[in-house]
XYZ file of C-alpha atoms in Angstrom:
723
model
C 8.991 0.412 9.897
C 9.269 4.038 9.143
C 11.515 6.801 8.753
C 8.604 8.511 10.444
C 10.442 11.390 11.968
C 11.370 12.366 8.494
C 7.992 11.868 7.051
C 5.579 13.095 9.665
C 7.637 15.560 11.254
C 7.082 17.577 8.114
C 3.641 18.053 9.531
C 5.002 19.358 12.734
C 4.000 22.951 12.069
C 2.135 23.023 8.903
C 0.398 20.653 6.494
C 3.186 19.589 4.194
C 2.439 20.401 0.488
C 4.658 19.034 -2.361
C 3.345 20.366 -5.591
C 2.591 17.629 -8.035
C 1.114 17.753 -11.545
C -1.345 15.378 -13.026
C 0.962 13.653 -15.624
C 3.851 15.891 -16.474
C 5.690 17.566 -13.574
C 6.557 21.187 -14.671
C 6.722 22.190 -11.005
C 9.253 19.790 -10.055
C 11.359 20.998 -7.007
C 8.778 22.629 -5.102
C 7.644 21.792 -1.637
C 5.160 23.817 0.416
C 4.537 24.003 4.157
C 1.171 25.503 4.860
C -0.654 26.693 7.830
C -3.924 25.027 8.932
C -3.823 21.196 9.679
C -7.374 20.093 10.215
C -7.256 16.412 9.483
C -10.515 15.056 8.087
C -9.762 11.408 7.092
C -6.750 8.985 6.936
C -6.154 5.838 4.845
C -3.096 4.000 3.569
C -1.380 0.899 2.626
C 2.305 -0.751 3.223
C 3.894 2.175 1.133
C 1.751 5.318 1.414
C -0.487 7.271 3.752
C -3.164 9.450 2.378
C -4.447 12.187 4.616
C -7.351 14.362 3.807
C -7.351 17.817 5.179
C -9.235 21.074 4.845
C -6.488 22.288 2.649
C -5.677 19.522 0.279
C -4.773 15.574 0.115
C -1.408 14.629 1.416
C 0.603 11.613 0.381
C 3.245 10.406 2.728
C 5.705 7.846 1.103
C 6.733 5.763 4.153
C 9.993 4.314 2.603
C 11.486 7.464 1.228
C 10.074 10.145 3.527
C 8.794 12.055 0.568
C 5.535 14.027 1.117
C 3.192 15.547 -1.697
C 0.257 17.553 -1.326
C -2.548 17.772 -3.975
C -5.056 20.401 -4.246
C -7.271 22.265 -6.613
C -4.477 24.448 -7.857
C -1.990 21.768 -8.750
C -3.941 18.658 -9.422
C -7.418 17.220 -10.721
C -8.948 17.843 -7.317
C -12.114 19.723 -7.846
C -11.739 21.331 -4.404
C -8.971 21.445 -1.738
C -11.250 20.745 1.128
C -11.282 17.002 1.445
C -14.305 15.547 3.418
C -13.680 11.630 3.101
C -11.273 9.107 1.678
C -11.234 5.408 0.707
C -8.952 3.123 -1.326
C -10.061 0.391 -3.579
C -8.516 -2.988 -4.115
C -6.710 -1.821 -7.242
C -5.118 1.047 -5.088
C -7.186 3.769 -6.577
C -7.717 6.703 -4.126
C -11.371 7.978 -3.974
C -11.463 11.464 -2.539
C -14.661 13.113 -1.471
C -14.572 17.000 -1.355
C -16.914 19.753 -0.921
C -17.288 20.202 -4.626
C -17.381 16.689 -6.123
C -15.711 13.257 -6.342
C -12.318 12.574 -7.643
C -10.479 9.294 -8.325
C -6.681 9.237 -8.505
C -4.844 6.148 -9.918
C -1.383 7.576 -9.000
C -1.100 9.340 -12.402
C -4.463 10.309 -13.782
C -7.178 12.236 -12.033
C -10.992 11.621 -12.806
C -13.510 13.827 -11.408
C -17.383 13.123 -11.024
C -19.905 15.746 -10.355
C -23.434 16.520 -11.252
C -22.274 17.441 -14.841
C -20.808 14.099 -15.777
C -22.509 11.551 -13.352
C -25.703 10.853 -11.520
C -24.392 12.447 -8.477
C -27.018 15.094 -7.610
C -24.780 17.272 -5.399
C -21.143 18.389 -5.369
C -20.483 17.693 -1.731
C -19.511 14.094 -0.849
C -20.034 13.127 2.729
C -18.739 9.601 2.855
C -17.103 6.882 0.837
C -16.249 3.280 1.044
C -14.985 0.605 -1.233
C -15.953 -3.058 -1.235
C -13.595 -5.924 -2.003
C -14.913 -6.270 -5.711
C -13.965 -2.477 -6.319
C -17.625 -1.213 -6.071
C -17.620 2.228 -4.847
C -20.273 3.433 -2.431
C -20.659 7.209 -2.197
C -22.883 9.206 0.211
C -24.176 12.665 -0.553
C -26.870 14.657 1.306
C -29.272 13.581 -1.569
C -28.891 9.793 -1.485
C -26.450 6.916 -1.691
C -24.789 6.018 -5.075
C -23.115 2.783 -6.013
C -20.529 2.855 -8.927
C -19.601 -0.613 -10.315
C -17.355 0.037 -13.189
C -19.395 2.350 -15.554
C -22.794 1.337 -14.048
C -24.341 3.741 -11.460
C -27.136 2.737 -8.895
C -28.887 5.262 -6.885
C -30.567 4.592 -3.611
C -32.983 7.196 -2.007
C -35.898 7.202 0.296
C -38.276 6.777 -2.775
C -36.591 3.480 -3.419
C -35.601 2.253 -0.101
C -38.281 3.622 2.274
C -35.519 5.616 4.305
C -36.674 8.589 6.186
C -33.980 10.652 4.923
C -31.536 10.909 2.032
C -28.666 12.691 3.825
C -26.054 9.824 4.252
C -23.867 10.264 7.253
C -21.756 7.136 6.924
C -21.287 4.217 4.621
C -19.177 1.267 5.844
C -18.426 -2.157 4.278
C -18.663 -5.018 6.848
C -16.252 -8.071 6.687
C -19.082 -10.149 5.416
C -19.672 -7.661 2.485
C -22.769 -6.176 3.884
C -23.106 -2.420 3.308
C -24.043 -0.337 6.513
C -25.507 3.045 5.907
C -26.519 5.604 8.407
C -28.624 8.447 7.381
C -29.544 11.383 9.466
C -32.835 9.471 10.575
C -31.797 5.717 10.656
C -29.396 2.815 10.632
C -29.678 0.320 7.693
C -27.697 -2.311 5.922
C -27.769 -3.801 2.404
C -27.258 -7.550 2.084
C -28.445 -9.909 -0.495
C -29.722 -7.257 -2.766
C -32.183 -5.859 -0.103
C -32.162 -3.259 2.489
C -33.092 -3.668 6.144
C -33.757 -0.889 8.423
C -32.664 -1.678 12.261
C -35.213 -1.024 14.802
C -34.382 2.270 16.647
C -35.981 0.819 19.839
C -32.671 -1.203 20.255
C -30.454 1.902 20.574
C -33.002 4.526 21.431
C -30.852 5.734 24.418
C -28.413 7.135 21.819
C -29.884 10.355 20.624
C -29.243 11.789 17.146
C -27.812 10.083 14.044
C -25.074 7.519 13.755
C -21.936 9.384 12.786
C -19.445 6.317 13.213
C -19.468 2.715 12.363
C -16.874 -0.001 12.902
C -16.681 -3.873 13.019
C -14.632 -5.869 15.288
C -13.301 -9.396 14.606
C -16.296 -11.049 16.654
C -18.696 -9.720 14.217
C -20.029 -6.917 16.475
C -20.955 -3.589 15.095
C -20.082 -0.439 17.186
C -21.672 2.944 16.511
C -21.605 6.465 18.017
C -24.168 9.099 17.482
C -24.372 12.855 17.249
C -27.339 15.137 17.785
C -27.721 18.913 17.308
C -28.933 21.585 19.718
C -30.357 24.785 18.057
C -27.813 27.730 18.678
C -25.199 25.518 20.383
C -23.987 22.860 17.830
C -23.469 19.057 17.888
C -23.363 16.729 20.799
C -22.287 13.122 21.079
C -24.558 10.663 23.037
C -22.353 7.636 23.686
C -21.322 4.388 22.184
C -23.351 1.276 21.193
C -22.574 -2.394 20.447
C -24.798 -4.569 18.218
C -23.937 -8.209 18.255
C -26.598 -9.142 15.596
C -29.370 -9.698 18.111
C -29.058 -7.189 21.028
C -27.639 -3.724 21.756
C -25.361 -2.599 24.633
C -25.065 0.983 25.254
C -22.105 2.670 26.979
C -22.325 6.222 28.380
C -20.720 8.305 31.060
C -23.116 7.031 33.584
C -22.797 3.369 33.086
C -19.245 2.877 32.014
C -15.778 4.250 32.256
C -16.371 6.614 29.376
C -15.434 10.168 30.418
C -17.657 11.888 27.805
C -20.587 10.873 25.550
C -19.103 13.011 22.564
C -17.223 10.781 20.335
C -16.223 12.229 16.907
C -14.379 9.234 15.530
C -13.905 5.574 16.068
C -11.466 2.703 15.213
C -10.895 -0.881 16.314
C -7.562 -2.594 16.515
C -6.611 -6.297 16.097
C -7.226 -7.110 19.780
C -10.739 -5.546 19.676
C -9.768 -2.453 21.652
C -11.862 0.559 20.521
C -10.013 3.795 19.905
C -12.301 6.703 20.515
C -11.610 10.310 19.373
C -13.193 12.858 21.492
C -13.249 16.548 22.102
C -11.048 15.720 25.205
C -8.534 13.549 23.462
C -7.899 10.004 22.539
C -9.289 7.064 24.489
C -8.700 3.347 24.353
C -11.738 1.231 25.500
C -11.259 -2.615 25.959
C -14.878 -3.062 26.703
C -14.431 -2.523 30.409
C -11.737 -0.225 31.199
C -10.926 3.176 29.600
C -7.202 4.483 29.094
C -6.546 8.125 28.545
C -3.441 9.505 30.197
C -0.906 8.204 27.784
C -2.495 10.451 24.909
C -2.916 13.627 26.696
C -0.290 15.224 24.482
C -2.737 15.597 21.761
C -4.471 18.982 21.830
C -8.057 19.737 20.520
C -10.579 17.262 19.346
C -9.875 14.329 17.528
C -11.144 14.114 13.838
C -9.629 10.813 12.366
C -8.006 7.578 13.601
C -6.235 5.080 11.411
C -4.853 1.893 12.891
C -2.101 0.186 10.867
C -1.137 -2.525 13.263
C -2.169 -3.128 16.919
C 0.371 -0.788 18.247
C 0.588 1.797 15.286
C -2.082 4.459 15.771
C -2.203 7.447 13.526
C -4.416 10.199 14.935
C -5.795 13.346 13.144
C -6.867 16.371 15.053
C -7.812 19.940 14.393
C -4.119 20.783 14.824
C -2.603 18.162 12.575
C -1.208 14.559 12.711
C 0.009 12.396 15.614
C 1.504 9.018 16.034
C 1.455 6.479 18.772
C 3.685 3.318 18.601
C 2.195 1.487 21.606
C 4.617 2.906 24.137
C 5.216 6.414 23.525
C 3.125 9.248 21.707
C 4.937 11.546 19.244
C 3.611 14.971 18.981
C 4.229 16.356 15.507
C 2.566 19.554 16.362
C 4.066 20.960 19.398
C 1.151 22.773 21.027
C -2.366 24.279 20.544
C -2.671 27.003 18.146
C 0.084 26.002 15.506
C -2.516 25.110 13.019
C -2.958 28.867 12.653
C 0.671 29.460 12.436
C 1.534 31.953 9.690
C 5.314 32.304 9.214
C 6.199 36.161 9.065
C 9.876 35.850 8.635
C 12.523 33.185 7.615
C 16.263 33.039 8.569
C 19.030 30.415 8.079
C 21.568 29.854 10.947
C 25.200 28.720 10.560
C 24.282 25.112 10.815
C 21.719 25.394 7.982
C 18.687 25.138 10.339
C 15.692 27.062 8.959
C 13.907 29.449 11.490
C 10.572 31.117 11.337
C 8.827 33.273 13.606
C 5.224 34.570 14.177
C 3.633 35.971 17.174
C 5.119 34.801 20.441
C 7.121 31.930 19.100
C 9.702 30.591 16.663
C 10.045 27.401 14.745
C 13.117 25.453 13.704
C 13.549 23.010 10.920
C 16.789 20.998 11.033
C 16.300 19.025 7.872
C 14.789 16.085 9.893
C 12.116 17.528 12.128
C 10.329 20.699 13.156
C 10.271 22.170 16.618
C 8.356 25.049 18.099
C 9.649 27.300 20.977
C 7.315 29.541 22.540
C 8.315 32.652 24.560
C 5.992 32.455 27.625
C 6.851 35.983 28.571
C 5.449 37.257 25.273
C 2.189 35.361 25.807
C 1.231 37.489 28.801
C 3.050 40.859 27.796
C 1.243 43.857 26.698
C 1.179 43.869 22.840
C 4.623 42.166 22.572
C 5.374 39.934 19.466
C 8.395 38.959 17.534
C 9.278 41.306 14.730
C 12.808 40.278 13.646
C 15.347 37.503 14.272
C 19.134 37.171 13.522
C 22.174 35.025 14.593
C 25.516 35.999 16.157
C 28.880 34.601 15.284
C 28.262 31.784 17.874
C 24.979 30.732 16.198
C 22.974 32.222 19.116
C 19.504 33.440 18.063
C 18.468 37.004 18.761
C 14.928 38.166 18.547
C 13.381 41.540 18.469
C 9.760 41.679 20.046
C 8.356 45.015 19.357
C 10.720 47.218 21.651
C 12.425 44.347 23.408
C 15.478 42.493 22.565
C 15.658 38.685 23.507
C 18.279 36.071 23.303
C 17.548 32.314 22.876
C 20.130 29.759 23.442
C 17.944 26.801 22.168
C 16.345 26.118 25.575
C 15.937 29.388 27.645
C 14.848 32.986 26.692
C 16.860 35.870 28.125
C 15.449 39.487 27.956
C 18.619 41.569 27.069
C 16.966 45.102 26.834
C 13.755 47.105 26.647
C 14.171 50.285 24.448
C 12.078 53.172 25.310
C 12.949 55.418 22.221
C 9.250 55.985 21.067
C 5.994 54.556 22.261
C 4.900 53.133 19.147
C 8.349 52.032 17.964
C 9.356 48.498 17.149
C 12.622 46.523 15.963
C 12.382 46.164 12.351
C 15.691 44.544 11.451
C 18.945 43.325 12.989
C 22.352 42.111 12.018
C 25.792 41.306 13.539
C 29.028 42.873 12.324
C 32.541 40.996 12.139
C 33.201 41.712 15.815
C 29.924 40.121 16.899
C 28.410 43.393 17.686
C 24.594 43.709 17.314
C 23.088 46.296 15.225
C 19.356 46.881 15.598
C 17.155 49.065 13.237
C 13.785 50.510 14.431
C 10.615 51.547 12.617
C 11.021 55.110 13.849
C 14.035 55.684 16.090
C 17.056 55.054 14.032
C 19.748 52.433 15.035
C 21.005 51.034 18.318
C 24.166 49.033 18.694
C 26.326 47.628 21.497
C 30.110 47.310 21.012
C 30.583 45.346 24.216
C 30.997 48.448 26.438
C 27.514 49.873 26.158
C 24.639 50.986 24.024
C 24.936 53.585 21.326
C 21.904 55.332 19.653
C 22.244 56.705 15.978
C 19.585 58.931 14.513
C 19.295 61.559 11.799
C 20.179 64.114 14.584
C 23.600 62.743 15.316
C 24.787 61.060 12.147
C 24.130 61.371 8.253
C 21.158 59.102 8.400
C 18.544 60.759 6.136
C 15.585 59.148 8.052
C 14.925 57.337 11.284
C 12.649 54.686 9.671
C 14.998 51.740 9.068
C 13.955 48.939 6.810
C 17.186 46.770 6.159
C 20.750 46.402 7.494
C 23.633 44.089 6.807
C 27.442 44.002 7.220
C 29.806 43.539 4.264
C 32.902 41.801 3.934
C 34.938 44.944 5.065
C 32.759 45.161 8.219
C 30.883 48.091 6.826
C 27.280 48.433 8.001
C 24.774 49.144 5.176
C 21.547 50.652 6.341
C 18.326 51.088 4.227
C 15.887 53.757 5.454
C 12.866 55.655 4.363
C 14.978 58.088 2.255
C 17.942 56.308 1.008
C 20.865 54.061 1.898
C 23.690 54.857 4.412
C 27.057 53.038 4.918
C 29.135 53.324 8.063
C 32.763 52.322 7.988
C 33.485 52.813 11.732
C 34.573 56.321 11.132
C 32.126 57.990 8.728
C 28.498 57.827 7.717
C 27.958 58.268 3.962
C 24.558 58.499 2.685
C 23.122 57.984 -0.929
C 19.657 59.489 -1.791
C 17.823 60.412 -5.030
C 20.032 63.656 -5.014
C 23.368 61.973 -5.385
C 22.659 58.488 -6.686
C 20.192 56.484 -9.002
C 17.976 55.787 -5.801
C 14.545 57.172 -6.750
C 13.596 58.403 -3.227
C 11.340 55.452 -2.232
C 12.229 53.632 1.015
C 15.121 51.110 0.591
C 13.215 47.978 1.804
C 15.967 45.383 1.277
C 19.869 45.148 0.688
C 21.801 42.101 -0.408
C 25.603 41.612 -1.379
C 26.565 39.291 -4.163
C 29.850 37.047 -4.293
C 31.406 40.042 -6.187
C 30.750 42.450 -3.319
C 28.230 44.356 -5.402
C 25.304 45.768 -3.404
C 21.771 45.105 -4.660
C 19.229 47.431 -3.430
C 15.361 47.125 -3.688
C 13.557 50.410 -4.253
C 9.897 50.178 -5.128
C 9.663 47.967 -8.023
C 13.303 48.222 -9.203
C 16.704 46.886 -8.389
C 19.674 48.987 -8.058
C 23.103 47.677 -8.284
C 26.059 49.560 -6.721
C 29.793 48.440 -7.040
C 30.936 51.152 -4.729
C 31.640 53.307 -7.868
C 28.832 53.221 -10.425
C 25.044 52.761 -10.041
C 22.754 50.764 -12.513
C 19.009 50.389 -12.323
C 17.121 47.379 -13.622
C 13.349 47.189 -13.881
C 11.080 44.201 -14.627
C 9.696 46.048 -17.609
C 12.953 45.565 -19.204
C 11.798 41.863 -19.733
C 8.027 42.813 -20.173
C 7.280 41.638 -16.571
C 5.163 43.605 -14.187
C 5.752 43.358 -10.544
C 4.678 45.427 -7.463
C 6.818 46.722 -4.696
C 10.026 44.516 -4.036
C 9.753 43.789 -0.310
C 12.946 41.702 0.089
C 15.729 40.390 -2.041
C 18.170 37.345 -1.536
C 21.093 36.220 -3.820
C 21.852 32.566 -4.549
C 25.210 30.826 -5.130
C 24.822 31.640 -8.918
C 24.524 35.436 -8.120
C 20.801 35.227 -9.200
C 18.592 37.701 -7.455
C 15.297 36.459 -5.998
C 12.907 39.048 -5.011
C 9.580 38.963 -3.043
C 6.690 40.985 -4.370
C 2.889 40.898 -4.024
C 2.734 39.314 -7.447
C 5.109 36.427 -6.852
C 8.799 35.778 -6.898
C 10.685 37.908 -9.332
C 13.834 36.152 -10.423
C 16.530 38.304 -12.123
C 19.754 36.612 -13.487
C 21.542 39.895 -14.524
C 19.721 40.328 -17.806
C 16.454 38.765 -17.894
C 13.478 39.010 -15.259
C 11.038 35.912 -14.716
C 8.087 36.252 -12.436
C 6.962 32.924 -10.581
C 3.573 32.739 -9.197
C 1.063 30.134 -8.236
C -0.140 29.876 -11.961
C 3.283 28.768 -13.385
C 5.220 27.418 -10.422
C 4.582 25.507 -7.204
C 3.970 28.622 -5.181
C 0.725 28.297 -3.204
C 0.172 32.024 -3.018
C 1.341 35.071 -5.077
C 1.649 37.489 -2.056
C 5.426 36.842 -1.171
C 6.805 38.602 1.821
C 10.222 37.142 2.407
C 13.015 34.856 0.782
C 15.937 33.201 2.380
C 18.445 30.823 0.622
C 20.128 27.999 2.549
C 23.574 26.334 2.037
C 22.226 23.911 -0.429
C 20.904 26.880 -2.561
C 17.344 26.105 -1.912
C 14.978 29.045 -1.789
C 12.583 29.333 1.288
C 9.884 31.633 0.361
C 7.209 33.114 2.738
C 3.549 33.648 1.336
C 0.492 34.490 3.321
C -0.374 31.071 4.479
C 2.546 28.965 3.363
C 6.409 28.359 3.394
C 7.346 27.384 -0.220
C 10.727 25.664 -0.814
C 12.241 25.564 -4.336
C 15.036 23.434 -4.895
C 14.939 23.551 -8.761
C 18.294 25.290 -9.068
C 19.971 23.630 -6.063
C 21.592 20.921 -8.032
C 22.739 23.230 -10.707
C 25.023 25.539 -8.829
C 27.704 26.595 -11.371
C 30.312 24.410 -12.826
C 32.995 25.423 -10.085
C 30.977 23.498 -7.552
C 31.809 20.042 -8.964
C 29.373 17.383 -7.830
C 31.299 15.113 -5.663
C 28.433 13.559 -3.381
C 29.026 9.858 -3.138
C 26.561 7.388 -4.575
C 25.393 4.855 -1.968
C 24.941 1.303 -3.149
C 24.245 -0.103 0.235
C 22.995 1.296 3.581
C 21.871 -0.865 6.416
C 22.069 -1.288 10.222
C 22.231 -4.625 12.065
C 20.929 -5.934 14.417
C 17.680 -3.977 14.510
C 15.918 -3.848 16.953
C 19.075 -3.966 19.193
C 19.609 -3.920 22.891
C 23.371 -3.212 23.346
C 25.226 -2.315 20.148
C 24.089 -1.923 16.639
C 26.358 -1.491 13.417
C 25.568 0.858 10.541
C 27.105 -0.279 7.339
C 27.281 1.951 4.145
C 29.077 1.868 0.820
C 29.997 4.883 -1.355
C 31.334 4.891 -5.043
C 32.812 8.412 -4.915
C 34.817 10.474 -2.357
C 33.025 12.870 -0.058
C 32.629 13.956 3.398
C 30.172 11.679 5.319
C 28.323 12.521 8.537
C 26.163 10.022 10.456
C 24.114 11.365 13.486
C 21.445 9.837 15.723
C 18.160 11.795 16.429
C 15.222 11.084 18.644
C 11.578 11.261 17.416
C 11.356 14.799 18.237
C 14.256 15.614 15.851
C 16.853 16.395 18.769
C 20.342 15.405 17.979
C 21.474 12.599 20.303
C 24.859 11.876 19.067
C 27.333 12.359 16.113
C 28.671 8.982 15.278
C 30.820 9.644 12.185
C 32.318 12.685 10.516
C 35.110 12.317 7.955
C 36.261 12.298 4.412
C 35.551 8.964 2.731
C 37.254 7.401 -0.201
C 35.117 4.768 -2.264
C 34.480 1.695 -0.275
C 32.434 0.198 2.485
C 32.394 1.460 6.152
C 31.029 0.362 9.543
C 29.929 2.613 12.364
C 28.749 1.412 15.756
C 26.278 2.887 18.128
C 25.975 1.608 21.811
C 22.916 3.532 22.647
C 24.587 6.428 24.427
C 24.226 10.150 23.815
C 27.006 12.712 23.143
C 27.919 12.651 26.863
C 28.102 8.840 27.055
C 24.881 8.428 29.048
C 22.537 5.627 28.108
C 19.420 6.803 26.233
C 15.992 5.506 26.775
C 14.397 2.652 24.925
C 12.413 3.537 21.904
C 12.609 4.638 18.276
C 15.639 6.549 16.973
C 16.657 7.789 13.548
C 20.065 8.024 11.971
C 20.846 10.512 9.360
C 23.521 10.204 6.796
C 24.702 13.351 5.197
C 27.179 13.704 2.245
C 28.863 17.159 1.904
C 26.336 18.457 4.330
C 23.300 17.404 2.379
C 20.943 14.803 3.878
C 20.974 11.602 1.682
C 19.385 9.099 3.749
C 17.507 8.373 6.978
C 16.855 5.071 8.723
C 15.153 3.978 11.817
C 16.704 2.314 14.758
C 14.891 0.483 17.472
C 16.571 0.316 20.921
C 15.198 -2.334 23.236
C 16.334 -2.883 26.932
């Protein structure tokens, strides 16, 4: 049913944020991938999934693969921490947060809080909507019913409850409203409340934290209690058939634990239990766990779309189970705290990030995390720089070590012992595929294929051994930014520019970039310096009445526009005017920008403290010389689907362009390239026989085929292979 690898894989590493305004969209073109992936709630319909997290509300469009994030900075949400979600019969989304209730109809946000409603407290604990669009809202000071413009309040003074703290509110199939408070379980039917006798489920300690209903009319609950100084504990599972209770615990059932954090029921009346130890399926007699041990951490939310389509939220993000295979969209524990420190683009336009002991690749379809096990156990080793050689092999600096990664295996190339506190700060390759490595305190190391050479201020014209930036120009010259200036090496001579013989002002040269005219742009403090090998020119943001801090890094796009990372946001310089983009006037999620990289489609990948922001606003406006020739597809389908031997992919195009079709598995790994050629207007058929690039048959399951036009992803579709 889905292009799910394109949709949910965007959550592979980070929560996926696409900035979206309330009515007008001045921030179009921005997408944000942010660390932290604690899922609190999930709801959805045939077209969208809505995922509440501790950092915002995520909308997944199932048919197009688009994902949007709403948070307190870019929408009408009163708070980014989502506590609960529900959707009414009209499709309105009701969102509970730590600081109020919001309703979103797809265009307009409406916020309810103590200032404009009877709600007595900002924090919303639970929400559910009945078939008549009556909204039931739980708080820690009572239950509230919203029927159009009319509000009704239910508290212990009115209902004889023992507590006003509402844990759960759920609408039963018969319309009864079931409510758990911190002290009792009750339900509302025929305009009256009934409190259930606690004696029936007295063996379940604590308050009810989950309520679900099966198709036989049974009510299933779980409970949670608190121990002083040690936190919450679950105490098992209970079933109420309308007359009597049945209690399931570790001791009298197959349940491996009593601690159940969330609960759902499928069409076959199987219960799905989210626990601190993972996901459990319980059919009333047997428990099944081994198929879902790929989900790390405790389970926080479960949404069942169909009997075999299970969406699971955990403290580490979102996962999907299709009835046969589980797809892990966060590849390992700890990635919820992943904060990208650097970004780089390889020769195939894959986007790479690193932080700590691992790297992350985004290939336009899916995300994948690669951890270096040796760095996990080493003494204070962490990744500090990445680059790619002429063969597109990834090289990583890890403090004082140089590593090479071929996509599967890590190889330690060399450990440098120049200085005890030194580390690799920057790397590049020259036209001869020789590596050049800059260090924070020990100058430069390079290998010409015959051995290692070490250049410092003692044996070259380098003014300083603190190296901040390096790159190779079109003439195979190496440009080096150091703590006291910039140095160029032409294979024979070293030539250095400092404040004495140039317009450089003596501050560290933190970044160097070269435009299409072979002009060098140099970041020094809060200024840009342009050097055309003859003359120098200095540009400051004050020229455009803009104020920024230190320029940390610069990148140049296909229109020769300069993009600079600063503590105040992104400074954009078009050769005459400066523009500063920050989270107030753009889709940036934070102002503290550390690095920028620009891909082959002219998209800007921007690193902030907790997010990776992608700006594509200029990507389709790349100068007139790059004429738009991307074909317009009027038809794209495959048949048969599902298939068990051979399927045909048919597409039509109205314009000429290079078309590629590749098949990927659900982890985003390329299986086979099916088609790659220049296409005239017309209709084309491409066949796939279920084999990989080597001709071997692949396993049954879900696959995706990706259609690219002139190297830009235009469409993805699913393929289901059955044997």
